[in-house]
PDB file of C-alpha atoms and ligand atoms in Angstrom:
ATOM      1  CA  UNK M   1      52.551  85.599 -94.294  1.00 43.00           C
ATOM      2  CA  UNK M   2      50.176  82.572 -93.518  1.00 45.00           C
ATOM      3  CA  UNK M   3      47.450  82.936 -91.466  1.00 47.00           C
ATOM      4  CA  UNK M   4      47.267  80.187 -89.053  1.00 45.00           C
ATOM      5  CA  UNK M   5      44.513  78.713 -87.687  1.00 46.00           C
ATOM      6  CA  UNK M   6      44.250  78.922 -83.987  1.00 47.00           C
ATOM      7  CA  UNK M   7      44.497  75.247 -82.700  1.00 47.00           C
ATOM      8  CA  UNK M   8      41.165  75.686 -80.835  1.00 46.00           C
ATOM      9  CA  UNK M   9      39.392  76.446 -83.967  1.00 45.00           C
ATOM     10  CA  UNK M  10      41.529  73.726 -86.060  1.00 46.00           C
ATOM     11  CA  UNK M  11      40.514  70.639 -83.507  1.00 52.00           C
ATOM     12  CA  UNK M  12      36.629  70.156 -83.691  1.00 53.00           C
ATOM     13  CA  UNK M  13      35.670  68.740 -80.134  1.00 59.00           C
ATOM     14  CA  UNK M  14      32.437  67.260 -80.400  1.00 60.00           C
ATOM     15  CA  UNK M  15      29.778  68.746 -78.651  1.00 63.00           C
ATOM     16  CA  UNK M  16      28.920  67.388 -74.947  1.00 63.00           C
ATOM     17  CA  UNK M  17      25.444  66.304 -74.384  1.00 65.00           C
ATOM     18  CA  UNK M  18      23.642  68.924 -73.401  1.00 71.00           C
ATOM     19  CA  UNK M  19      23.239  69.073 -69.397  1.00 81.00           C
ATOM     20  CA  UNK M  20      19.286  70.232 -68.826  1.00 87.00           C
ATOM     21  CA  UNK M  21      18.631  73.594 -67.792  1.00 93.00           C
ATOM     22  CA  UNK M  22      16.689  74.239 -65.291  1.00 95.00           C
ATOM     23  CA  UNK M  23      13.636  76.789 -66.285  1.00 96.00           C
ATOM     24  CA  UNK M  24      11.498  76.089 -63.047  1.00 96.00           C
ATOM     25  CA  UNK M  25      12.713  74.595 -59.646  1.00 96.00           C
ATOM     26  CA  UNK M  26      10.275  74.250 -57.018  1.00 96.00           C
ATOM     27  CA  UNK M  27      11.709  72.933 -53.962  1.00 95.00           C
ATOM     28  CA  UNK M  28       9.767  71.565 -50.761  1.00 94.00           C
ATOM     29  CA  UNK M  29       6.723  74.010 -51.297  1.00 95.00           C
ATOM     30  CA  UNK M  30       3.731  73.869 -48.809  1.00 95.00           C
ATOM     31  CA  UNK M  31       0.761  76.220 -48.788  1.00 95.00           C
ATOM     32  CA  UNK M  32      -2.560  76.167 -46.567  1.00 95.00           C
ATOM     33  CA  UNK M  33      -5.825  78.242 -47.065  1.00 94.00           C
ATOM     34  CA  UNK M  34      -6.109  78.584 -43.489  1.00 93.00           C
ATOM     35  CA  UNK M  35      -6.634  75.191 -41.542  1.00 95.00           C
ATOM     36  CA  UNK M  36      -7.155  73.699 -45.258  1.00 96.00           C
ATOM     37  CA  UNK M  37      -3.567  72.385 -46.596  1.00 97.00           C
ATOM     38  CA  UNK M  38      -3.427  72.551 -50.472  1.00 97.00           C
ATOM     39  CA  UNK M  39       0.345  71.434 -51.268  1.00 98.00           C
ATOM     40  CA  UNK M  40       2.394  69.187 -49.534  1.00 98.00           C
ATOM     41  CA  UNK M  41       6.169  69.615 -49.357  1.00 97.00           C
ATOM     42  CA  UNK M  42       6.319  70.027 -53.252  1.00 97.00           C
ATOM     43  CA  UNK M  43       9.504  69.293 -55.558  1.00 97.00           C
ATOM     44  CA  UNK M  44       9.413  69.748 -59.070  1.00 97.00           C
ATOM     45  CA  UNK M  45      11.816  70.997 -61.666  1.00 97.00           C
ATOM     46  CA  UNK M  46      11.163  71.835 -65.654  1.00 98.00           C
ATOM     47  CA  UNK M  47      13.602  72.252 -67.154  1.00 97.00           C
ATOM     48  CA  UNK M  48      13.851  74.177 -70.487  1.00 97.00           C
ATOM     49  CA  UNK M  49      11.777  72.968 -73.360  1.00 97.00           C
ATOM     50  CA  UNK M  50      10.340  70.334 -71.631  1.00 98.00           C
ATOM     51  CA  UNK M  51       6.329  70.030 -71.629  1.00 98.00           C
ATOM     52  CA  UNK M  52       4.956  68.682 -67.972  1.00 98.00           C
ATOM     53  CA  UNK M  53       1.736  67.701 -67.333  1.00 98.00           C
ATOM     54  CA  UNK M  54       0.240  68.410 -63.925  1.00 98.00           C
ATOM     55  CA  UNK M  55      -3.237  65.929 -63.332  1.00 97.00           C
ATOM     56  CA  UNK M  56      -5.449  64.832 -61.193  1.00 97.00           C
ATOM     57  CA  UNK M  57      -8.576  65.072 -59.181  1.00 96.00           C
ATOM     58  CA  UNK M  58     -10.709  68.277 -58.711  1.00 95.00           C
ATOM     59  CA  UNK M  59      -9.172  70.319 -55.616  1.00 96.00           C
ATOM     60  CA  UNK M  60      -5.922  68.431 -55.562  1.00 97.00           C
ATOM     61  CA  UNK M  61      -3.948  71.443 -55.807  1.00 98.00           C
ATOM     62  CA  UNK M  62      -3.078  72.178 -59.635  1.00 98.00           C
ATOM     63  CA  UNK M  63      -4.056  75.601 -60.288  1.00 97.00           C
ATOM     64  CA  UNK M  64      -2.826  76.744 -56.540  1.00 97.00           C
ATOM     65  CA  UNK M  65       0.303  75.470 -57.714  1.00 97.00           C
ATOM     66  CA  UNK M  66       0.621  77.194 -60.878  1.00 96.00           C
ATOM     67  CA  UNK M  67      -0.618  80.374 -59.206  1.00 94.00           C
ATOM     68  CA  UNK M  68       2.447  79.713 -56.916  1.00 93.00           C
ATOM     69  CA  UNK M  69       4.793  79.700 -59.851  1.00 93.00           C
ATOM     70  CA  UNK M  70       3.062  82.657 -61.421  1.00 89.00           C
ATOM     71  CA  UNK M  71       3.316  84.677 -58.634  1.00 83.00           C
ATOM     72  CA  UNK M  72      -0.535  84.789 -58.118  1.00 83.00           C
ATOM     73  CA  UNK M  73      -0.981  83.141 -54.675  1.00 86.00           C
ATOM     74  CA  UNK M  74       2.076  83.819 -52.166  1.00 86.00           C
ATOM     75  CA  UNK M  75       3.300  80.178 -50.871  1.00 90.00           C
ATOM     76  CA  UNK M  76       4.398  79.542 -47.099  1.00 89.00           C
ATOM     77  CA  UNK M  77       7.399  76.926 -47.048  1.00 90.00           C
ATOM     78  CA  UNK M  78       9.922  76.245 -49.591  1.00 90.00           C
ATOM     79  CA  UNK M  79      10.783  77.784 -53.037  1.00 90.00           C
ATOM     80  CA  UNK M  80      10.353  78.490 -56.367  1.00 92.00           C
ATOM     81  CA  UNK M  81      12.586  79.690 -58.577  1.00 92.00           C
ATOM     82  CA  UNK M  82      12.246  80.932 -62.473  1.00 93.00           C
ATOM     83  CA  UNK M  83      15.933  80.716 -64.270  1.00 92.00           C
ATOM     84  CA  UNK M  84      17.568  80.987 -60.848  1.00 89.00           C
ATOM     85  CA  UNK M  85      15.447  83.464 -60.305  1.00 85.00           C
ATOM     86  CA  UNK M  86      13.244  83.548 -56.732  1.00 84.00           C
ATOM     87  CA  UNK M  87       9.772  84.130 -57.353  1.00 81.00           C
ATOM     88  CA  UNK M  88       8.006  85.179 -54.228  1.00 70.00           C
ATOM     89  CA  UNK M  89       8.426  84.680 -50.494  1.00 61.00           C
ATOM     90  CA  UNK M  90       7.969  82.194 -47.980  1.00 55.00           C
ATOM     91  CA  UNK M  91       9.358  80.920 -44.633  1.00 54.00           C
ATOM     92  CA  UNK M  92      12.597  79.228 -45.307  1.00 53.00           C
ATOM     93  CA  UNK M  93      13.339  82.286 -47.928  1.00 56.00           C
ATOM     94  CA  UNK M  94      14.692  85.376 -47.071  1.00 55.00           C
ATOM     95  CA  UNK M  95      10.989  86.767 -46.128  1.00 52.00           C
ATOM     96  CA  UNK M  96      10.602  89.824 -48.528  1.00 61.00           C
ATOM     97  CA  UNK M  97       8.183  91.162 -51.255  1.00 66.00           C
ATOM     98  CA  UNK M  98       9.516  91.128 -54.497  1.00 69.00           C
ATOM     99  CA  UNK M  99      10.123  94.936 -55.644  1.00 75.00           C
ATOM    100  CA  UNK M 100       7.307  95.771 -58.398  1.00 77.00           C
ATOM    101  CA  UNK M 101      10.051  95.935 -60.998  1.00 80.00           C
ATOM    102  CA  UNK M 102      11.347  92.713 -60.193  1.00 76.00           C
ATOM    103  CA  UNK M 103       7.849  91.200 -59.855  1.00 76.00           C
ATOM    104  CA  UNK M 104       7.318  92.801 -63.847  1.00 78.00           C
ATOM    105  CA  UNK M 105      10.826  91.412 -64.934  1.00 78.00           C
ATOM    106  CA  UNK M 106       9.753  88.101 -64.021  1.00 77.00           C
ATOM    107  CA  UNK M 107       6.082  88.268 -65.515  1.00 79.00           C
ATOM    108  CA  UNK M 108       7.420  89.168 -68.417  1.00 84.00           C
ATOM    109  CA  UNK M 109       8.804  85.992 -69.184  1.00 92.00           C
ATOM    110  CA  UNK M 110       6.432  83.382 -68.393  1.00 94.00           C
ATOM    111  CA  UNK M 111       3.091  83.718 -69.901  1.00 95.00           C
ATOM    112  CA  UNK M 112      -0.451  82.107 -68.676  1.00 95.00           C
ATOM    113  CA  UNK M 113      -3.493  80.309 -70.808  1.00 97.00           C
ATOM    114  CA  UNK M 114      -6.723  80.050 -68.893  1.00 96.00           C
ATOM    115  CA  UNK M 115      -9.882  77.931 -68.935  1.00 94.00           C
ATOM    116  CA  UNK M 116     -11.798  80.719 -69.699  1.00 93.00           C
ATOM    117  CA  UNK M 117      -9.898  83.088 -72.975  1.00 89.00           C
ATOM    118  CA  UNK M 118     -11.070  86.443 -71.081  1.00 90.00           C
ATOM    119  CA  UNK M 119     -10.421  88.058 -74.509  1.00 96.00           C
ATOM    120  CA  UNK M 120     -11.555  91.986 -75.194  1.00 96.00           C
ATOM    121  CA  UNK M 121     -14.951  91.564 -76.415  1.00 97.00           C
ATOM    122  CA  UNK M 122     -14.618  95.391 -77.728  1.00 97.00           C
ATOM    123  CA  UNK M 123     -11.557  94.215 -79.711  1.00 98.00           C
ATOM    124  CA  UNK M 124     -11.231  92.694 -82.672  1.00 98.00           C
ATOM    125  CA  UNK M 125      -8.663  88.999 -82.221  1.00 98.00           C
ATOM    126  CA  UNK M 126      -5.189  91.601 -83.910  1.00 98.00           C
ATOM    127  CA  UNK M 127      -6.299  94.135 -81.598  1.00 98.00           C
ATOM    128  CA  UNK M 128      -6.380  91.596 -78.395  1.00 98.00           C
ATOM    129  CA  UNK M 129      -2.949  90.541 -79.594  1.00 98.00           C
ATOM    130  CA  UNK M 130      -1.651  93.465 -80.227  1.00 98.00           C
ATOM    131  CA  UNK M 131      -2.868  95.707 -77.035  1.00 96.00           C
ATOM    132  CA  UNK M 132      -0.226  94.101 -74.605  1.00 91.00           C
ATOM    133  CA  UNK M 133       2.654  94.692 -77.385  1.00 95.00           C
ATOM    134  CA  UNK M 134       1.387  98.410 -77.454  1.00 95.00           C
ATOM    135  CA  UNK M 135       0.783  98.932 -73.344  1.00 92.00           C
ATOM    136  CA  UNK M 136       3.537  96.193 -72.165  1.00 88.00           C
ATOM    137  CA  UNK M 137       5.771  96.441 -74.282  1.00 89.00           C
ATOM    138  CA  UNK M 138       5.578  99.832 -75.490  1.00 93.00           C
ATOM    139  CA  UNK M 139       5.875  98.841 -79.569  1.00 96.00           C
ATOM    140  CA  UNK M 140       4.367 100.843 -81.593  1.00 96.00           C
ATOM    141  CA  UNK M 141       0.579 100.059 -83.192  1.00 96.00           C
ATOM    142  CA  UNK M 142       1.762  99.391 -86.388  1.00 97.00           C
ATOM    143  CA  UNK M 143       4.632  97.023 -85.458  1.00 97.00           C
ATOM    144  CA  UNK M 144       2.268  95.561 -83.084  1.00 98.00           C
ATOM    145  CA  UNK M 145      -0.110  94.894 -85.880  1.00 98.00           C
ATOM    146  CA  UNK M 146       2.190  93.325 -87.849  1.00 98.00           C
ATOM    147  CA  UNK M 147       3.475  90.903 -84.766  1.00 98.00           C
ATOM    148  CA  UNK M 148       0.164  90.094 -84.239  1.00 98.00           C
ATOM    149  CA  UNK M 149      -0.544  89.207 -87.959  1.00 98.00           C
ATOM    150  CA  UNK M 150       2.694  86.689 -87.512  1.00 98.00           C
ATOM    151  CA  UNK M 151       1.190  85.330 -83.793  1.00 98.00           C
ATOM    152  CA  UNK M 152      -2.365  84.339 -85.328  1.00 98.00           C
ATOM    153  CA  UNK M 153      -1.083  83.144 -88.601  1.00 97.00           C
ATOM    154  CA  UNK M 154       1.279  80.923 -86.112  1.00 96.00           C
ATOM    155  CA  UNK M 155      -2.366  79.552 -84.757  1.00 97.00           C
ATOM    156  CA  UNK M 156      -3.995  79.287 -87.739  1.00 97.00           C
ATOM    157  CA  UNK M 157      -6.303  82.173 -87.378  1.00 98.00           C
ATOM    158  CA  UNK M 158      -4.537  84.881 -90.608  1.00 97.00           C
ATOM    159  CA  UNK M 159      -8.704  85.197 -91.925  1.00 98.00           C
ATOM    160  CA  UNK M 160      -9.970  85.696 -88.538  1.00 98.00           C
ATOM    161  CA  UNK M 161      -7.911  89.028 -87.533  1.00 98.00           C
ATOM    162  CA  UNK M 162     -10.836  91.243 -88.110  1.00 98.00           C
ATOM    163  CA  UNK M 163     -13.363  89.270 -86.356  1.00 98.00           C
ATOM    164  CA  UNK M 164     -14.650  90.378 -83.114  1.00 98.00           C
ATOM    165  CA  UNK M 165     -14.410  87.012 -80.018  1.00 97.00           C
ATOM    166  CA  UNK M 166     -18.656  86.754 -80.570  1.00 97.00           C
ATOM    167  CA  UNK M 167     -17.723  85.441 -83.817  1.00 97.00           C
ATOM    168  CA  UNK M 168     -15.053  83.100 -82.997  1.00 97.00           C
ATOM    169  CA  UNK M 169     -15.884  79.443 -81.796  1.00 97.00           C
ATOM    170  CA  UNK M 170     -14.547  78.821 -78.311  1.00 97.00           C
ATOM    171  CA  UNK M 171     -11.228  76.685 -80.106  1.00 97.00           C
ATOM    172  CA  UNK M 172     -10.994  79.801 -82.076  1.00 98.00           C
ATOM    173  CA  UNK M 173     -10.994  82.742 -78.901  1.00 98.00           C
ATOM    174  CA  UNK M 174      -8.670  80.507 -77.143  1.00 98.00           C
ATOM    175  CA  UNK M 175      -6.205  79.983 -79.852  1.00 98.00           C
ATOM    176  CA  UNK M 176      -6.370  84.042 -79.959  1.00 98.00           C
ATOM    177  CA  UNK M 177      -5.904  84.177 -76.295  1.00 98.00           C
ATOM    178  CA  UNK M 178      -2.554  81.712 -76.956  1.00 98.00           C
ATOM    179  CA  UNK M 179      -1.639  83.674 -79.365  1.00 98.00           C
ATOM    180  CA  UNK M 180      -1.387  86.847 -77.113  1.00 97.00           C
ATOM    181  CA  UNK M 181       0.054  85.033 -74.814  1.00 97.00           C
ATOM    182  CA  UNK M 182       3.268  83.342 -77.221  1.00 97.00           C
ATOM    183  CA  UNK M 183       3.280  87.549 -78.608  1.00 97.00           C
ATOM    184  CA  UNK M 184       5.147  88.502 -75.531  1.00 95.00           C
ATOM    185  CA  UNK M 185       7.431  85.597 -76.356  1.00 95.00           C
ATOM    186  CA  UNK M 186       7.416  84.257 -72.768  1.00 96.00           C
ATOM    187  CA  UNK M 187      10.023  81.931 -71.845  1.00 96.00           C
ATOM    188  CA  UNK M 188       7.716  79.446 -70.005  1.00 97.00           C
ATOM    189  CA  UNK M 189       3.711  79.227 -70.911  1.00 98.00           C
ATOM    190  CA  UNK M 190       1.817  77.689 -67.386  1.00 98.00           C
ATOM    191  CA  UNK M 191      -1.643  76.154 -68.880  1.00 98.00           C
ATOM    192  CA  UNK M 192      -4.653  75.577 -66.862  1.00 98.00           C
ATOM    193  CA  UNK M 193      -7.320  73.025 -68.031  1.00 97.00           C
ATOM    194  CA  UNK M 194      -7.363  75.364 -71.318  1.00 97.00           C
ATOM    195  CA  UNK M 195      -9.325  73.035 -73.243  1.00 97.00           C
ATOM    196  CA  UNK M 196     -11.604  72.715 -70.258  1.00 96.00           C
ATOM    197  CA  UNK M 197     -14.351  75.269 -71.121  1.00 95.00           C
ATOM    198  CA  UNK M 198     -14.300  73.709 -75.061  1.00 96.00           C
ATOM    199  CA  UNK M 199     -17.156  71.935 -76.800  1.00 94.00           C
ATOM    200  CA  UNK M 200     -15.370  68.370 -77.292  1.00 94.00           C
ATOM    201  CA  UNK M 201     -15.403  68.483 -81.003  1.00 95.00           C
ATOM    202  CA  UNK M 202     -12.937  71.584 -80.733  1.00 96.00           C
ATOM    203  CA  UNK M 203     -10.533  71.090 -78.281  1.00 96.00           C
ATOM    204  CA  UNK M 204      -8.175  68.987 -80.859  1.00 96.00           C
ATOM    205  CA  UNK M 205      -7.555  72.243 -82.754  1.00 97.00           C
ATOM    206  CA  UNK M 206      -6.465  74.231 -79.740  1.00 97.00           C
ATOM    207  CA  UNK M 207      -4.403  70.690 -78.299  1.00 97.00           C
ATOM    208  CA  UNK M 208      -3.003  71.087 -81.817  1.00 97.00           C
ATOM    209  CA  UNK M 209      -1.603  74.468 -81.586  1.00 97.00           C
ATOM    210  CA  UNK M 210      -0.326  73.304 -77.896  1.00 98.00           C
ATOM    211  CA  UNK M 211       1.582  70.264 -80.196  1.00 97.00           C
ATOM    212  CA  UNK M 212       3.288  72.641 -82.075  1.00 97.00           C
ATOM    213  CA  UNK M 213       4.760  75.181 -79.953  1.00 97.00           C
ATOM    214  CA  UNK M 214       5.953  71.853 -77.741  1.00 97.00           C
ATOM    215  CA  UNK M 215       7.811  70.941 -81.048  1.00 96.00           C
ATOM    216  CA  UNK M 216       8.804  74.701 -81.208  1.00 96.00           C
ATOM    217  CA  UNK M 217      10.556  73.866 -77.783  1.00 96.00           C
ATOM    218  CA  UNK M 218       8.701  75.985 -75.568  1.00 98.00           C
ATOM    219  CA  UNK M 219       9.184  75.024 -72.027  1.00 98.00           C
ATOM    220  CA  UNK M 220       5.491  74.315 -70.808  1.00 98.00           C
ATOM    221  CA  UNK M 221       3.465  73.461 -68.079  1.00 98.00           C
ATOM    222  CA  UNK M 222       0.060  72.098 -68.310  1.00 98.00           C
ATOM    223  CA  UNK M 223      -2.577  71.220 -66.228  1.00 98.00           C
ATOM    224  CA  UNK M 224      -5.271  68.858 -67.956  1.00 97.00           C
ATOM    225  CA  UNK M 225      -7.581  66.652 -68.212  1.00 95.00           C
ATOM    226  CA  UNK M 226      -6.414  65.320 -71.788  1.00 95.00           C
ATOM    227  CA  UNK M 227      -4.920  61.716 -71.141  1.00 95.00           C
ATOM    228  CA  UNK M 228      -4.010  61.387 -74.632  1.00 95.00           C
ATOM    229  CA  UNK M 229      -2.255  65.019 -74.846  1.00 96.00           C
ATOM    230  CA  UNK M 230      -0.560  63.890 -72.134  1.00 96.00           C
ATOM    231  CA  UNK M 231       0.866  60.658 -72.926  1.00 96.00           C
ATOM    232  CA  UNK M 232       1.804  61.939 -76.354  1.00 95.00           C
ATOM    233  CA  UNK M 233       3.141  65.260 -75.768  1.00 96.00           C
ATOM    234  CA  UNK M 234       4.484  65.600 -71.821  1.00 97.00           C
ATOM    235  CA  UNK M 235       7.643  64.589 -71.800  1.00 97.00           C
ATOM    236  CA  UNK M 236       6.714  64.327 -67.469  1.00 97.00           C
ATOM    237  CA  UNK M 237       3.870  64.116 -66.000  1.00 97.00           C
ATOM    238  CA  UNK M 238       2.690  64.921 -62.559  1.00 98.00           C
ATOM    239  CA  UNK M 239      -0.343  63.058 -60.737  1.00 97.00           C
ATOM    240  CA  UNK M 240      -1.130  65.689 -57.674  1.00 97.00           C
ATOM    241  CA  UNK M 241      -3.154  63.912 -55.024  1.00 97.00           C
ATOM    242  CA  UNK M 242      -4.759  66.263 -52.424  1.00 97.00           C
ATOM    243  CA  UNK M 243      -1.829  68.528 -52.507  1.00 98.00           C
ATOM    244  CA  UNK M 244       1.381  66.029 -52.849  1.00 97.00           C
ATOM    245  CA  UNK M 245       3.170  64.756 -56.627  1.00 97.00           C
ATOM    246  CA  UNK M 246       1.574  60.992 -55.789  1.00 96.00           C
ATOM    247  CA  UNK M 247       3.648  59.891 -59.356  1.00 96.00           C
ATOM    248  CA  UNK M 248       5.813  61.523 -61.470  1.00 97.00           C
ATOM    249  CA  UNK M 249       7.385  60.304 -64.574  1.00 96.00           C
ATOM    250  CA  UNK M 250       7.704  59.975 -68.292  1.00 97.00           C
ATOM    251  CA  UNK M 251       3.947  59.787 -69.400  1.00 96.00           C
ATOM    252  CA  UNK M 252       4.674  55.611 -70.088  1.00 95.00           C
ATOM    253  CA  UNK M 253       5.564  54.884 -66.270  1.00 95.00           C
ATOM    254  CA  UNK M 254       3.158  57.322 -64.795  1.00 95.00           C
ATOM    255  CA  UNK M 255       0.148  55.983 -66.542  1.00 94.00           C
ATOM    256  CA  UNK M 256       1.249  52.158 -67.243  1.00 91.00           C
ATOM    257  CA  UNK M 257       3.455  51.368 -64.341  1.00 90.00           C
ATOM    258  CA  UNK M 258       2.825  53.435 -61.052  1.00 87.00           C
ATOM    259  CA  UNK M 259       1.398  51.600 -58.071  1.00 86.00           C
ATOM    260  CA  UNK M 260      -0.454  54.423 -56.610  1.00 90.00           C
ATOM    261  CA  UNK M 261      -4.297  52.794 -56.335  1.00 92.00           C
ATOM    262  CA  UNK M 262      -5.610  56.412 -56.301  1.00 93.00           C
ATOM    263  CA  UNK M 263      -3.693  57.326 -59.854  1.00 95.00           C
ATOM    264  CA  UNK M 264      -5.405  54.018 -60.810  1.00 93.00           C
ATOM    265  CA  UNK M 265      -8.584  55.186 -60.083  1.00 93.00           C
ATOM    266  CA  UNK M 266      -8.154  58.561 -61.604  1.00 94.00           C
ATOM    267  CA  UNK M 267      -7.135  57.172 -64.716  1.00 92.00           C
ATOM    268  CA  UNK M 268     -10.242  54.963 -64.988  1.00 90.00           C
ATOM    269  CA  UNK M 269     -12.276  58.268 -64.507  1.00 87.00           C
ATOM    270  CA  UNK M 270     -10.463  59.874 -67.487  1.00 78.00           C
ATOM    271  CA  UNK M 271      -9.996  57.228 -69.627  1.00 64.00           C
TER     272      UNK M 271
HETATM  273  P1  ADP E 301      -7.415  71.999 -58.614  1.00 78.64           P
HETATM  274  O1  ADP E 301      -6.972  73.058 -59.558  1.00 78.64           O
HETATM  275  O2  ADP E 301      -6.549  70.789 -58.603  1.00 78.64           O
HETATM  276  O3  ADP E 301      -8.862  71.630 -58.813  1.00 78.64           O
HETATM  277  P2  ADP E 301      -7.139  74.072 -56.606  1.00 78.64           P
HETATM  278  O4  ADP E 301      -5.695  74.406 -56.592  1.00 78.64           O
HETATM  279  O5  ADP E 301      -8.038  74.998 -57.328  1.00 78.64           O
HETATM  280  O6  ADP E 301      -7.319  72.564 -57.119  1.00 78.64           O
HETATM  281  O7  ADP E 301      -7.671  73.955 -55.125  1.00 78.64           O
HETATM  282  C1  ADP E 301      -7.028  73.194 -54.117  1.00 78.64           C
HETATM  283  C2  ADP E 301      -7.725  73.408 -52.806  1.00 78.64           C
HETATM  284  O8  ADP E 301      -7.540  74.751 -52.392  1.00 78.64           O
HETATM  285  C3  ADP E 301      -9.222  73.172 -52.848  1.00 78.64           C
HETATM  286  O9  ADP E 301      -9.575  72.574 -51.636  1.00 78.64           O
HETATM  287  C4  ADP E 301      -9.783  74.567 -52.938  1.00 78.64           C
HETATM  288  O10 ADP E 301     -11.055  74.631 -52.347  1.00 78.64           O
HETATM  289  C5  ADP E 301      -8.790  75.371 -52.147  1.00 78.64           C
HETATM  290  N1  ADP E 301      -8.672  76.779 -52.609  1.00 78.64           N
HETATM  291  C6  ADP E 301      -8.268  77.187 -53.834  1.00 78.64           C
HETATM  292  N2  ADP E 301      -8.231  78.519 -53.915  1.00 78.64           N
HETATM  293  C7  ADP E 301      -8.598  78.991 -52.695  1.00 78.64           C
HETATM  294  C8  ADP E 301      -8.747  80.304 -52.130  1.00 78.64           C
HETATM  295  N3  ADP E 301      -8.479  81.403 -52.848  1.00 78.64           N
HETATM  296  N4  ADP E 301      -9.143  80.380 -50.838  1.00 78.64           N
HETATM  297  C9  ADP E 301      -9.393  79.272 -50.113  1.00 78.64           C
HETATM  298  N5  ADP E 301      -9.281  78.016 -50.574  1.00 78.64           N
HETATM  299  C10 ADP E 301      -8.881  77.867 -51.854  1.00 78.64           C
HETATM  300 MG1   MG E 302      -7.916  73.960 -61.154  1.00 78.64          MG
END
């Protein structure tokens, strides 16, 4: 007897384009430190594997807003949501706490690069990868070893697994601290001015490891100060302006074509 080919699988349809999917979605977001209002009716959406830059000027809200999205500050109006997902509370929400479990369900997935590496001093760079794999994730020490063997050879650190964070360079802690963080394999990575704290002749190795996990496709978003990381990697950017997105675009319009006299004269500061 033949075997016949089910017509589905005979026809090849070509692929649609791919619709975006939504990773973040934050949605008419407002939050005030008392009398002191840090964002301003807020609307953003990342979708997956993009890379967006957040900028602008000291106190303009960046790292309020990625607290926000990381569930480290507790906004007042709008929403945010993580793959659908509602992260937090606020007015216009259905006002209620997230349970603990769901709070560590969403955690789990998106992962967050300081300034500062905050690395184990007492711990060698495989041991500060590997703790969370052992405590978070519950692996055991040896497969945790070995996972984060793969995460610092994927930083360019394999020689430096032994060495304590005194004897790292500053690019070299926070390439460990990235490399904890992309260990947990963390569907979004939030980045806050993480070349910031660098001596200027190493911040293109850590930028570099930022490159390639872009080109991996992992769905990022960073706050910086680096024009040129920005207008080579984002594929948006965001100019915040004392709590509101002032410009928003592909890295070309934002920083060649926006109007907005107070992104002009950010630029000319950073430039
Ligand atoms: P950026 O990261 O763009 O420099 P921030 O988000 O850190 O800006 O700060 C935005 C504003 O919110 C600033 O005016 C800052 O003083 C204020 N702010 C930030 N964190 C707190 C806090 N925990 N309590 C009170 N005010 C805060
Ligand atoms: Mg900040």
């Amino acid at each position: 007897m033949a075997i016949t080919e089910s017509p589905a699988a005979a026809v090849k349809t070509p692929a649609p384009a791919a619709e975006p999917t939504p990773m973040v979605t934050i949605r008419g977001v407002s939050k005030a430190y008392g009398p002191n209002v840090v964002l301003r009716d807020i609307d953003l959406t990342v979708n997956k594997s993009e890379v967006v830059c957040l900028i602008g000027p000291s106190g303009s809200g960046k790292s309020t807003l990625l607290r926000c999205i990381n569930f480290l500050e507790v906004y007042d109006r709008g929403e945010i949501r993580i793959e659908g997902q509602l992260v937090g509370y606020s007015d216009t929400t259905p006002r209620r706490r997230l349970s603990n479990a769901e709070l560590r369900g969403l955690r789990r997935n998106v992962g967050m690069v300081f300034q500062q590496f905050n690395l184990w001093p007492h711990m060698t760079a495989l041991e500060n990868v590997a703790e969370a794999l052992v405590q978070v994730r519950g692996m055991d020490k040896g497969a945790a070893a070995d996972r984060a063997r793969q995460m610092l050879a994927r930083v360019g650190l394999a020689d430096k697994a032994d060495s304590y964070p005194s004897r790292l360079s500053g690019g070299q802690q926070q390439r460990v601290a990235i490399a904890r963080v992309i260990a947990m394999e963390p569907h979004l990575m939030l980045f806050d001015e993480p070349t910031s704290a660098l001596d200027p002749e190493l911040v293109g190795e850590v930028l570099q490891v930022m490159r390639d996990l872009a080109a991996d496709g992992m769905t990022m978003v960073v706050v910086t100060h680096e024009m040129g990381f920005a207008a080579n990697v984002a594929d948006r950017v965001a100019f915040l302006d004392r709590g509101r997105i002032a410009a928003f675009g592909p890295p070309r319009e934002v920083f060649h074509e926006s109007p907005d006299p107070r992104l002009t004269q950010f630029l000319q500061t950073y430039h």
